[in-house]
N, CA, C and O atoms as a DFTB+ gen file, in Angstrom:
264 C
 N C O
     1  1     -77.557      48.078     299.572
     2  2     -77.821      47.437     300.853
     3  2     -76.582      47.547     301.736
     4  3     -75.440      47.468     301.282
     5  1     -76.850      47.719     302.921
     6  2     -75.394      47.068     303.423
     7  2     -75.838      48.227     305.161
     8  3     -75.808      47.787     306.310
     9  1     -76.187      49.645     304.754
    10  2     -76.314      50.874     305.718
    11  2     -77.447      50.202     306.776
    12  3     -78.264      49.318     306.519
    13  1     -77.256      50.816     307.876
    14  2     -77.884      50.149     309.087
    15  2     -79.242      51.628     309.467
    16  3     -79.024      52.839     309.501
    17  1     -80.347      51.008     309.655
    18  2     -81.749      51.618     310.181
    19  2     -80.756      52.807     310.985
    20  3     -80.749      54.009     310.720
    21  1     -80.164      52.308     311.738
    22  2     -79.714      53.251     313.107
    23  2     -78.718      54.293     312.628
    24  3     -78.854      55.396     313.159
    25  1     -77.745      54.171     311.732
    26  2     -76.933      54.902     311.314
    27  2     -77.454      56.119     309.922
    28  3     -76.645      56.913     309.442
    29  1     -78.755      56.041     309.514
    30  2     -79.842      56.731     309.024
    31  2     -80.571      57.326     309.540
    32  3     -80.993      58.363     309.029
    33  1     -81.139      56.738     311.170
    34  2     -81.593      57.952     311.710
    35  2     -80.972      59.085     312.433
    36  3     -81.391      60.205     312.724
    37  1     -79.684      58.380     312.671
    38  2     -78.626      59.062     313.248
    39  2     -78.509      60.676     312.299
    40  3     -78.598      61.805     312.782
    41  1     -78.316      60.349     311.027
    42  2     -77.721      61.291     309.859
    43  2     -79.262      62.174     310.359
    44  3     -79.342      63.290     310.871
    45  1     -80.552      61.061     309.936
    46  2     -81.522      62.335     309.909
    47  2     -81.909      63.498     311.234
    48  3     -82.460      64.598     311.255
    49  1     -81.374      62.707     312.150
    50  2     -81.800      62.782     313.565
    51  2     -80.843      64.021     313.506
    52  3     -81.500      65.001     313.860
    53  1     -79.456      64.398     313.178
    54  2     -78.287      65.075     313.242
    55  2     -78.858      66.496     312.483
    56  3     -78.925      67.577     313.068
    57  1     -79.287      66.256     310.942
    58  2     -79.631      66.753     310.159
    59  2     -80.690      68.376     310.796
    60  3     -80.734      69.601     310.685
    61  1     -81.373      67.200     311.473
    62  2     -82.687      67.710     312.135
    63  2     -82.480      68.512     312.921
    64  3     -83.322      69.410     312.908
    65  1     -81.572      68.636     313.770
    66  2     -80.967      69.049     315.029
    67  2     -79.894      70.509     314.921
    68  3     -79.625      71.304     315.822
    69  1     -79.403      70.501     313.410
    70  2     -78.716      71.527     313.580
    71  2     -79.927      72.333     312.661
    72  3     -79.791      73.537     312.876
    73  1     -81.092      72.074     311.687
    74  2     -81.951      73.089     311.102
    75  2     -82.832      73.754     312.429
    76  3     -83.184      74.932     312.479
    77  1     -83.067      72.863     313.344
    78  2     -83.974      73.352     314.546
    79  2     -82.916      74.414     315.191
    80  3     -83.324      75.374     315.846
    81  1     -81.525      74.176     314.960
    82  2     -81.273      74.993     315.623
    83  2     -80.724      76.372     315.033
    84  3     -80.222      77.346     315.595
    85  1     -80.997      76.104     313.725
    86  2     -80.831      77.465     312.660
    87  2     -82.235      78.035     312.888
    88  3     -82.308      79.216     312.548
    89  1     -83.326      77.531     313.354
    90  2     -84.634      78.229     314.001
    91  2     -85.432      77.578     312.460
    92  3     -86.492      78.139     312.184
    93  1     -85.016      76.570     311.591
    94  2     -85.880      76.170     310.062
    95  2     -87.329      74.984     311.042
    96  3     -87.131      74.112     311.888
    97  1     -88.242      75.319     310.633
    98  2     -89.264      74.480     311.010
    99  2     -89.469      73.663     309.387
   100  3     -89.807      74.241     308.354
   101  1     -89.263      72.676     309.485
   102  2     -89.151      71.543     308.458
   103  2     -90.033      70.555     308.719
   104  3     -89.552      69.438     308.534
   105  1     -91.238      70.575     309.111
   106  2     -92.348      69.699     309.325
   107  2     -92.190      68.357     308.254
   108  3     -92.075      67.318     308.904
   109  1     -92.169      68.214     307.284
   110  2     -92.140      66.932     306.299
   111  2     -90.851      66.502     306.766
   112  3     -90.885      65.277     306.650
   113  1     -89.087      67.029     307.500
   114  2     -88.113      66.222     307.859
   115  2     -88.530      65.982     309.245
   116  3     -88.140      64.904     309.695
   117  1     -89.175      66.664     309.980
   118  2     -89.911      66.136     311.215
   119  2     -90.170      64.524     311.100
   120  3     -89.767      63.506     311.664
   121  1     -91.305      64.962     309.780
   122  2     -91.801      63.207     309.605
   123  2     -90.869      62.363     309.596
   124  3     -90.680      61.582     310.528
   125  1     -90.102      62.414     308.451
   126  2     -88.643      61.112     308.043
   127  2     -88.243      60.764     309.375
   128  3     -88.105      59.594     309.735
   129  1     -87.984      62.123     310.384
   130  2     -87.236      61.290     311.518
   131  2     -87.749      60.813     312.358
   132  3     -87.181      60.234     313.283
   133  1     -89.531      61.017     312.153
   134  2     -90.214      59.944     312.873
   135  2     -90.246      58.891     312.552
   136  3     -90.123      57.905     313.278
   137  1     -90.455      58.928     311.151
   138  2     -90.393      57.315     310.615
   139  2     -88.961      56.562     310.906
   140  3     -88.894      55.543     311.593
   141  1     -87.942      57.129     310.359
   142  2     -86.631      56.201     310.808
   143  2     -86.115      56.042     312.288
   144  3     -85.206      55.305     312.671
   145  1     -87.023      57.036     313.159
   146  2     -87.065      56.557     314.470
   147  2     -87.739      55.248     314.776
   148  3     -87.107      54.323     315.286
   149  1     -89.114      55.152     314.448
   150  2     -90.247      53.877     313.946
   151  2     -89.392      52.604     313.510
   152  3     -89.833      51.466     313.673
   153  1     -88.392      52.809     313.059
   154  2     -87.508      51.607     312.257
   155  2     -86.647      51.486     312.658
   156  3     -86.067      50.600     312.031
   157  1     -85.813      52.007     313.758
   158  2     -84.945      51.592     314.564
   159  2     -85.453      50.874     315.991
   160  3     -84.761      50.018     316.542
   161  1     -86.739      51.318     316.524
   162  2     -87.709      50.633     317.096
   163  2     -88.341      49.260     317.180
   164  3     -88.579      48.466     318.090
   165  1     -88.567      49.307     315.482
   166  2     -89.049      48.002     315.637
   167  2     -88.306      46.984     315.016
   168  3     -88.521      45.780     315.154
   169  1     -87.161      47.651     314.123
   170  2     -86.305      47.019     313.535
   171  2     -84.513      46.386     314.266
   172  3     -83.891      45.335     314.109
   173  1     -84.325      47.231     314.792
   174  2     -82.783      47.720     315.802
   175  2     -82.277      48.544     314.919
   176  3     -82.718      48.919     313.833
   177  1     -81.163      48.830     315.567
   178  2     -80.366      49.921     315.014
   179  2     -79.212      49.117     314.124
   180  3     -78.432      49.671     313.349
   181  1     -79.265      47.857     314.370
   182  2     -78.222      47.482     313.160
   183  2     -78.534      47.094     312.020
   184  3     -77.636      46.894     311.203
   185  1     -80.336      46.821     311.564
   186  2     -81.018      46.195     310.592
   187  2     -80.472      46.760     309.420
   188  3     -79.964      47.856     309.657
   189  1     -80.371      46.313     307.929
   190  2     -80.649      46.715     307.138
   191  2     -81.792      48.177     306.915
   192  3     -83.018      48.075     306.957
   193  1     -81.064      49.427     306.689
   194  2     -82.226      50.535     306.044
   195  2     -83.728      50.378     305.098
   196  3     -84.861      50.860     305.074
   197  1     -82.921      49.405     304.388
   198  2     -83.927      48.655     303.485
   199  2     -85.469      48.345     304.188
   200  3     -86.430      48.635     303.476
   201  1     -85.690      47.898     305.246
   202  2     -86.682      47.493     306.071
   203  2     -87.451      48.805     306.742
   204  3     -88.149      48.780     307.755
   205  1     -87.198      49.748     306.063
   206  2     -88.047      50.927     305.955
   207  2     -89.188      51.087     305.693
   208  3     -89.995      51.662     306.424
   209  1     -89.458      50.519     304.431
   210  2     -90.234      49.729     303.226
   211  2     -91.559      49.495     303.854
   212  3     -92.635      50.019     303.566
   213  1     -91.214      48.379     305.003
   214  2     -91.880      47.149     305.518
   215  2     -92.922      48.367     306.532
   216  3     -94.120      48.123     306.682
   217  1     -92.411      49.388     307.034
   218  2     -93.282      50.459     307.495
   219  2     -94.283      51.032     306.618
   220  3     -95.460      51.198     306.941
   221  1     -93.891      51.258     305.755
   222  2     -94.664      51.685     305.141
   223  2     -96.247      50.740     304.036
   224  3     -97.460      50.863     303.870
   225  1     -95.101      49.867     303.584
   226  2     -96.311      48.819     303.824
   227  2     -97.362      48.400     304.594
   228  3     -98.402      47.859     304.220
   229  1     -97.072      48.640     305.503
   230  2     -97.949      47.966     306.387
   231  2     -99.201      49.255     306.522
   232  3    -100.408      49.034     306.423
   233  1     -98.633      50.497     306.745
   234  2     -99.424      51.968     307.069
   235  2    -100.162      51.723     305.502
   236  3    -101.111      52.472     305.733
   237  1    -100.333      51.415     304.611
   238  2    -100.379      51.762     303.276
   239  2    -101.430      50.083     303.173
   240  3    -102.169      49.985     302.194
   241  1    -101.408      49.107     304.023
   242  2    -101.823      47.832     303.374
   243  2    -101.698      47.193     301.946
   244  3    -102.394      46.336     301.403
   245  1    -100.266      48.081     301.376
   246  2     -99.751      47.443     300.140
   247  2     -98.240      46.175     300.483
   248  3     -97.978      45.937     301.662
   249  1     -97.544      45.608     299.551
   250  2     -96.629      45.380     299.495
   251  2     -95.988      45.504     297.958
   252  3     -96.373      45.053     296.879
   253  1     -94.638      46.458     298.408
   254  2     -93.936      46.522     297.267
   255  2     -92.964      45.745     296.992
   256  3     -92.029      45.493     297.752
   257  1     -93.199      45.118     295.373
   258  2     -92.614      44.452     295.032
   259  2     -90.946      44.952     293.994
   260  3     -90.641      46.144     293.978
   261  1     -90.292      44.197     293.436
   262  2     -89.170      44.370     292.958
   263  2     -88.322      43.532     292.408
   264  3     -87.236      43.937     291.992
């Protein structure tokens, strides 16, 4: 625990940005950085990463436990 929503999408968002620009079409990292976009949205950018989860839960109508 401790890494922030925003500083995760940052990495993926970064990640993303130099394969697009190696010309890699990466459709499934497309997704991630939609989703950790989704979670800086509804979460902020300083939340706990952890609250990732809570997206997916909800898309899924489960809750995971631990």
């Amino acid at each position: 625990y401790g890494f922030s929503t925003g500083l995760m999408f940052k990495d993926v968002a970064l990640f993303m940005s130099r394969a697009e620009a190696m010309g890699l079409d990466l459709e499934a990292c497309a997704s991630v950085r939609k989703i950790w976009q989704e979670a800086v949205d509804t979460f902020g950018f300083d939340s706990d990463f952890t609250h990732v989860v809570e997206l997916q839960e909800k898309a899924a109508d489960v809750v995971v436990k631990g």
